[in-house]
mmCIF file of C-alpha atoms and ligand atoms in Angstrom:
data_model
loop_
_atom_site.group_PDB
_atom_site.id
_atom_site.type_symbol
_atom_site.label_atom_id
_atom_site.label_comp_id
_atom_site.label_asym_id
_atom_site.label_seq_id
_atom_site.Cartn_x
_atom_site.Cartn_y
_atom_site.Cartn_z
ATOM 1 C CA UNK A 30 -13.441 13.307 -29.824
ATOM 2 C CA UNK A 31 -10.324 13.551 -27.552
ATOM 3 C CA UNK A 32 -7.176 11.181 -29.258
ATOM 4 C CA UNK A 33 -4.838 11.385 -26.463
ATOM 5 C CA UNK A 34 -3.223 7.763 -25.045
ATOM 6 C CA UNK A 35 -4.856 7.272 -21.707
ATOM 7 C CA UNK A 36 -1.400 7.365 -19.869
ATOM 8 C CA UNK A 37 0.926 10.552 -19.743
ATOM 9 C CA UNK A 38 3.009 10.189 -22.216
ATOM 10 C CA UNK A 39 6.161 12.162 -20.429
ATOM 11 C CA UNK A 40 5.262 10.449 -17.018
ATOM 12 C CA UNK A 41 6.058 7.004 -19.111
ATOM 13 C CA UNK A 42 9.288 8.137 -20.656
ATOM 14 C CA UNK A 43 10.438 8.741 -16.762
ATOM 15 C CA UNK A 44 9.598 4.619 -16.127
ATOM 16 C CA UNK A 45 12.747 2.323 -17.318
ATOM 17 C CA UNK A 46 10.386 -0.841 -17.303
ATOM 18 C CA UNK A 47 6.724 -1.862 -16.500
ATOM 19 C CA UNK A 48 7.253 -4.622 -13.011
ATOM 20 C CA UNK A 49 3.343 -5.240 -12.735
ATOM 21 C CA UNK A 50 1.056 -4.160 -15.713
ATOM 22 C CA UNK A 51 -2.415 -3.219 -15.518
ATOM 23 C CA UNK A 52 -4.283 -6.673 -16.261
ATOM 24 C CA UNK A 53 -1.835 -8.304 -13.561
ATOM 25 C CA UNK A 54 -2.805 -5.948 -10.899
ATOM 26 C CA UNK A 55 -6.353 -6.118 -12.108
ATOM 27 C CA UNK A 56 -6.219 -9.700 -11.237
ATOM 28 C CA UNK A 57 -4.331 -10.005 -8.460
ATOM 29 C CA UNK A 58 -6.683 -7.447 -6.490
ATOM 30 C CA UNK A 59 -9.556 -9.622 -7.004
ATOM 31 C CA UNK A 60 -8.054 -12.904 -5.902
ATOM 32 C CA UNK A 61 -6.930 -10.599 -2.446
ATOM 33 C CA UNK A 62 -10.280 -9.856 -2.240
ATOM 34 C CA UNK A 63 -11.998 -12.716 -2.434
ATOM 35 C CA UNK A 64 -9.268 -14.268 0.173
ATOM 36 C CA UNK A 65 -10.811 -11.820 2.555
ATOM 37 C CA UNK A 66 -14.154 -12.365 1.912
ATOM 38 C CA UNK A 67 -13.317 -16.725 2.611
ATOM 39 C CA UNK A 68 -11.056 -15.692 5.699
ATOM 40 C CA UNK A 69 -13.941 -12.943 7.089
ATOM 41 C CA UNK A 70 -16.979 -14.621 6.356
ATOM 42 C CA UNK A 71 -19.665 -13.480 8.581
ATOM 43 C CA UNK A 72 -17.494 -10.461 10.240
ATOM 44 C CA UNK A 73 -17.525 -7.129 9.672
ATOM 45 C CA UNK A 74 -13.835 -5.452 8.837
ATOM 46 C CA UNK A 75 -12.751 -2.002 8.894
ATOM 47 C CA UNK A 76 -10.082 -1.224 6.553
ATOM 48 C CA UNK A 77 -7.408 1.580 7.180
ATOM 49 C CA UNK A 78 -5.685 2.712 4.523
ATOM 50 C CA UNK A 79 -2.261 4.032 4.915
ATOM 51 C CA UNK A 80 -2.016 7.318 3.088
ATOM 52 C CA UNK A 81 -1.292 8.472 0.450
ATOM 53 C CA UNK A 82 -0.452 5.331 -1.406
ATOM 54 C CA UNK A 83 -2.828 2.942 -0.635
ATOM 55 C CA UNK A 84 -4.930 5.060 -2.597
ATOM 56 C CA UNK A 85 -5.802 2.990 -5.472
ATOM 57 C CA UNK A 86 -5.338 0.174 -3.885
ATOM 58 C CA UNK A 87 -7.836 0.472 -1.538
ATOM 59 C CA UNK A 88 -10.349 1.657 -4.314
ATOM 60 C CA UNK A 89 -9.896 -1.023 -6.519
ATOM 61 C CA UNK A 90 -9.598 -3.975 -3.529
ATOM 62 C CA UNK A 91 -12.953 -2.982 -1.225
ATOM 63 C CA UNK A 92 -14.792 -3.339 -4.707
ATOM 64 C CA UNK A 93 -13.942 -7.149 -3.962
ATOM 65 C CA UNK A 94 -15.029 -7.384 -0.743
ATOM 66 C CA UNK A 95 -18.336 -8.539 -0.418
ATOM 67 C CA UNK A 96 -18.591 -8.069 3.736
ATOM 68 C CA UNK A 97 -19.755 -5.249 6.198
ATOM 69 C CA UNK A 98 -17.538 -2.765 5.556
ATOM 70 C CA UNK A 99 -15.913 0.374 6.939
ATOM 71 C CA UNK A 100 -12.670 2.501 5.780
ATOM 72 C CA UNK A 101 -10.783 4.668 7.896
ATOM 73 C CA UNK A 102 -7.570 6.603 6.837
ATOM 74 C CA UNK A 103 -3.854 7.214 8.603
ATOM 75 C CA UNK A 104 -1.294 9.072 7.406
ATOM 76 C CA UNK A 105 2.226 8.676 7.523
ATOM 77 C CA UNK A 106 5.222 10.143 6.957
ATOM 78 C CA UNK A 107 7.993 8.076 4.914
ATOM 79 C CA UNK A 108 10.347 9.328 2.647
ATOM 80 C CA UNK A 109 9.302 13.110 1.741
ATOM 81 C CA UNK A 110 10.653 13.304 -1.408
ATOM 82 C CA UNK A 111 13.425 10.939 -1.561
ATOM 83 C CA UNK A 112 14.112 7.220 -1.938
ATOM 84 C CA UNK A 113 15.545 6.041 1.276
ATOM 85 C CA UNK A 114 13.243 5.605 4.705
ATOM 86 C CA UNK A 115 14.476 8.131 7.632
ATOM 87 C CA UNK A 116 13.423 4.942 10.131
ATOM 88 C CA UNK A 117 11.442 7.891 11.804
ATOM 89 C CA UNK A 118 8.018 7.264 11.845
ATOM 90 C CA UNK A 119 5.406 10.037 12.013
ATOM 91 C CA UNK A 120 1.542 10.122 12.309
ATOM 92 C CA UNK A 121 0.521 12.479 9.725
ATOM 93 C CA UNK A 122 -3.095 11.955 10.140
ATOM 94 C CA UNK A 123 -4.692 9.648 13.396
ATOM 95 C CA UNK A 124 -7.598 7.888 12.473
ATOM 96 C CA UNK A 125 -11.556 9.081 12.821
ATOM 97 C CA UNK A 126 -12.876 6.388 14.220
ATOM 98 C CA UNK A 127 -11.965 3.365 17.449
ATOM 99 C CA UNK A 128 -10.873 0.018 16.316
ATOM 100 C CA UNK A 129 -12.094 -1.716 19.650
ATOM 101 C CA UNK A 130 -13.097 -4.978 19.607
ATOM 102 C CA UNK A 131 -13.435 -4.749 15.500
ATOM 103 C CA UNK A 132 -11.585 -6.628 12.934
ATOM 104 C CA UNK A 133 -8.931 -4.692 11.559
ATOM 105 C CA UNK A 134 -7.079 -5.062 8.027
ATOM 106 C CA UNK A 135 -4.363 -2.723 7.307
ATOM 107 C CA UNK A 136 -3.953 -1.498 3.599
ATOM 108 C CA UNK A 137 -0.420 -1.018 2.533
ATOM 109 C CA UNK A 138 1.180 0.470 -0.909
ATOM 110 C CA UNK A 139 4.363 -1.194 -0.084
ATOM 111 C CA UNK A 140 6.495 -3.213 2.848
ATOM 112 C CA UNK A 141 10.181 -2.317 2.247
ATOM 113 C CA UNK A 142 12.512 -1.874 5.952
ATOM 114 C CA UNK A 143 9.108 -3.394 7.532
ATOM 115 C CA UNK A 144 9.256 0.005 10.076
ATOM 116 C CA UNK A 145 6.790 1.837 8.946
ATOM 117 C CA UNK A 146 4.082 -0.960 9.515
ATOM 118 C CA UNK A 147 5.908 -2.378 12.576
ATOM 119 C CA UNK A 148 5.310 1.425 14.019
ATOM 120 C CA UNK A 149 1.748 1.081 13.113
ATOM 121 C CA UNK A 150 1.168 -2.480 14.320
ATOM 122 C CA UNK A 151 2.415 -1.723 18.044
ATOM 123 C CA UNK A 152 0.353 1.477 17.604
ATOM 124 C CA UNK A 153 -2.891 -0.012 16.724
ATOM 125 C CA UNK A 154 -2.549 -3.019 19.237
ATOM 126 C CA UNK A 155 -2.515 -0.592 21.836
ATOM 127 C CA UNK A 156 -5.623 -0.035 20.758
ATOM 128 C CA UNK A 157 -7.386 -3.511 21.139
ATOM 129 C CA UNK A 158 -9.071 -4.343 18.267
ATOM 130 C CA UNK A 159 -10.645 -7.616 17.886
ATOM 131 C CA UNK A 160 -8.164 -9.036 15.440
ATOM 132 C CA UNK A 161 -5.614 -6.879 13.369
ATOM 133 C CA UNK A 162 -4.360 -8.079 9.877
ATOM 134 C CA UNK A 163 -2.152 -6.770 6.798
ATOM 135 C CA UNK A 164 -2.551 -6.569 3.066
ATOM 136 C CA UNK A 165 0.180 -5.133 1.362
ATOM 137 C CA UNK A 166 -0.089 -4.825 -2.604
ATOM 138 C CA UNK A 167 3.600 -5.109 -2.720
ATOM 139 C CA UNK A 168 6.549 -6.634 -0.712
ATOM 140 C CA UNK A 169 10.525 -5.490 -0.710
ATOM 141 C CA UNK A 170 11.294 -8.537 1.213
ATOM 142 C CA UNK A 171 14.681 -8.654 0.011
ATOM 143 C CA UNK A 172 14.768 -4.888 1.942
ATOM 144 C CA UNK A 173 13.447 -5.949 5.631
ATOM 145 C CA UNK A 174 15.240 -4.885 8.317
ATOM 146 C CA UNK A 175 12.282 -5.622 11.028
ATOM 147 C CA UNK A 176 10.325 -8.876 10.829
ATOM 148 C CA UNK A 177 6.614 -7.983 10.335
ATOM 149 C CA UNK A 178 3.465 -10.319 10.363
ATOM 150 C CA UNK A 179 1.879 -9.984 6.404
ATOM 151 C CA UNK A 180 -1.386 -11.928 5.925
ATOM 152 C CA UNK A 181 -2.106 -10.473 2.536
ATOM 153 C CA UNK A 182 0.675 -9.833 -0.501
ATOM 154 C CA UNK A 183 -0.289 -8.907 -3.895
ATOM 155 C CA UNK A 184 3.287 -8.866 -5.421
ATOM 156 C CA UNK A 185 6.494 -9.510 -4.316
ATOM 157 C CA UNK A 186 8.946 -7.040 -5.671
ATOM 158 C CA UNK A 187 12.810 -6.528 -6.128
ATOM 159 C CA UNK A 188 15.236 -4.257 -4.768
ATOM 160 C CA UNK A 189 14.535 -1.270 -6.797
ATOM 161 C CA UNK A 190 12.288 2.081 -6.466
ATOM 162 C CA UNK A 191 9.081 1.819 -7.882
ATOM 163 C CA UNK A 192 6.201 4.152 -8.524
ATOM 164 C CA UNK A 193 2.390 4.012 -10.223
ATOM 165 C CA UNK A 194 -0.941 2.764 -8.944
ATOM 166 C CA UNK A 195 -0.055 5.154 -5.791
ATOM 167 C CA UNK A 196 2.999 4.785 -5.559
ATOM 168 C CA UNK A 197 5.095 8.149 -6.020
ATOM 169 C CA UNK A 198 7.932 9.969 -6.074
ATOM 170 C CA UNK A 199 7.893 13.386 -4.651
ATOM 171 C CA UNK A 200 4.019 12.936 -5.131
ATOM 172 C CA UNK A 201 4.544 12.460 -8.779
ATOM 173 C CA UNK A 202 3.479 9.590 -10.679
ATOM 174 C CA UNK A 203 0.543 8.378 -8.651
ATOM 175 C CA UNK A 204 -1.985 8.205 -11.513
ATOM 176 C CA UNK A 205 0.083 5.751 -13.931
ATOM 177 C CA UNK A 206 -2.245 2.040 -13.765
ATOM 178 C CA UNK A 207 0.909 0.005 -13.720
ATOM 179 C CA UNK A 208 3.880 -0.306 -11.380
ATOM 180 C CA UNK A 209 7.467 0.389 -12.713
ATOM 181 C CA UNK A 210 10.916 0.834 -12.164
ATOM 182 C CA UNK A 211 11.972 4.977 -11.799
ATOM 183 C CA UNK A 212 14.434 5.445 -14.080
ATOM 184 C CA UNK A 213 17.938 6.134 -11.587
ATOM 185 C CA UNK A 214 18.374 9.672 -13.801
ATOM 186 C CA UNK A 215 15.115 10.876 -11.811
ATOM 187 C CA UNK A 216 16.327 10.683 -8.605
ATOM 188 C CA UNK A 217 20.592 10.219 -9.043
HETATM 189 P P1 5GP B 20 9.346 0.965 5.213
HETATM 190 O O1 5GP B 20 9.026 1.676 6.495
HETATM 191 O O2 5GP B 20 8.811 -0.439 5.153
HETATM 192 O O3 5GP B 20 10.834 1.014 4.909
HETATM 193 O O4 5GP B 20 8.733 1.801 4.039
HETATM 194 C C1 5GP B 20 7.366 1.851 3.833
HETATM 195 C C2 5GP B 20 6.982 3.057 3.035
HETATM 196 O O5 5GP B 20 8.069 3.549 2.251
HETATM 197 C C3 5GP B 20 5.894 2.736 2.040
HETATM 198 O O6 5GP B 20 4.609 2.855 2.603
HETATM 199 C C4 5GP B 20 6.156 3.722 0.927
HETATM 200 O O7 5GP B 20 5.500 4.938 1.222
HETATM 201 C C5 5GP B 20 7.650 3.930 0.972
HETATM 202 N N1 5GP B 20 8.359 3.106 -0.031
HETATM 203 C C6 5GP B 20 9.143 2.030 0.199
HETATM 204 N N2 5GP B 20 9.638 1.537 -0.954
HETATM 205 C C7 5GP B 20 9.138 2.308 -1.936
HETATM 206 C C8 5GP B 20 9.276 2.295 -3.374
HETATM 207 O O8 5GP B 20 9.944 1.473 -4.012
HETATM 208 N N3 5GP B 20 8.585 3.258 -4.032
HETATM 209 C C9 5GP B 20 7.817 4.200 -3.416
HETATM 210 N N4 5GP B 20 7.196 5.082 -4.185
HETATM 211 N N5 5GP B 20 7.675 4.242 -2.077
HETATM 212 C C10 5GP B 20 8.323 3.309 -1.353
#
């Protein structure tokens, strides 16, 4: 039988301290979830999931939601492989499907500036769905430079860059089932 820890041992030693661990998020993904499922009783929603770090997210919160559902994906560009947003927006990947007249619920990793979703918010209006709503696992609101409408916020976090549950930096550390603090060494 295989003895190895179930998280990478040298991806930990890169985390200077555990924000959210995994029984929090556990938790606080089902109680989003089940606010959905009181808010959109009787509805359908389609959920788009902002790539890449919505990931897990999204995976562990539609196993809440107890509605009509459909998932759709859009990727964006943010920070490439640094720590600070360019304020340039880019669509990555559009989505497959129209959002008329449907009930919309963004899925975020993380609101920091606020432009990334403000971009996608004027975007998607455009595009006249029946209502349009966020969930965002985790909020920088100390960080917001544009004021954005959040209906949905799992955590809010501090000034500081954080990685795991989907979260990355330079499309490392993904995979770890908690959110932490980068250690400044990584990136400085
Ligand atoms: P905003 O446009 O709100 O400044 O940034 C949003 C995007 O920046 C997020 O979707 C995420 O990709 C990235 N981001 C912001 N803060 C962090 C952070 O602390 N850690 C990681 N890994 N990404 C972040």
């Amino acid at each position: 039988m295989p003895t190895t820890t179930p998280t990478t041992p040298s991806l930990t030693n890169d985390i200077a301290e555990v924000l959210i661990n995994e029984a929090q998020i556990k938790q606080r993904v089902a109680e989003l979830g089940a606010a959905i499922n009181k808010d959109f009783a009787g509805e359908q929603v389609l959920i788009i999931a902002v790539l890449k770090g919505a990931l897990l997210f999204l995976a562990d919160l539609m196993r809440h939601v107890d509605l009509p559902l459909a998932v759709d994906f859009l990727a964006v560009s943010s920070y490439g492989a640094g720590t600070q947003s360019s304020g340039v927006v880019r669509i990555l990947k559009d989505l497959d499907e129209s959002i008329e007249h449907r009930n919309v619920i963004i899925v975020e990793d993380i609101v920091d500036s606020g432009r990334t979703l403000d971009y996608l918010l004027r975007m998607l209006r455009q595009r006249h769905p029946a209502t349009l709503h966020v969930c965002t696992l985790l909020d920088k609101r100390d960080r917001r430079e544009i004021d954005v409408p959040i209906d949905y916020v799992g955590f809010e976090v501090p000034d500081a860059f954080v990685v795991g549950y989907g979260l990355d930096y330079g499309e490392h550390y993904r995979q770890l089932p908690f959110i932490g603090v980068l250690k400044p060494e990584i990136y400085q």
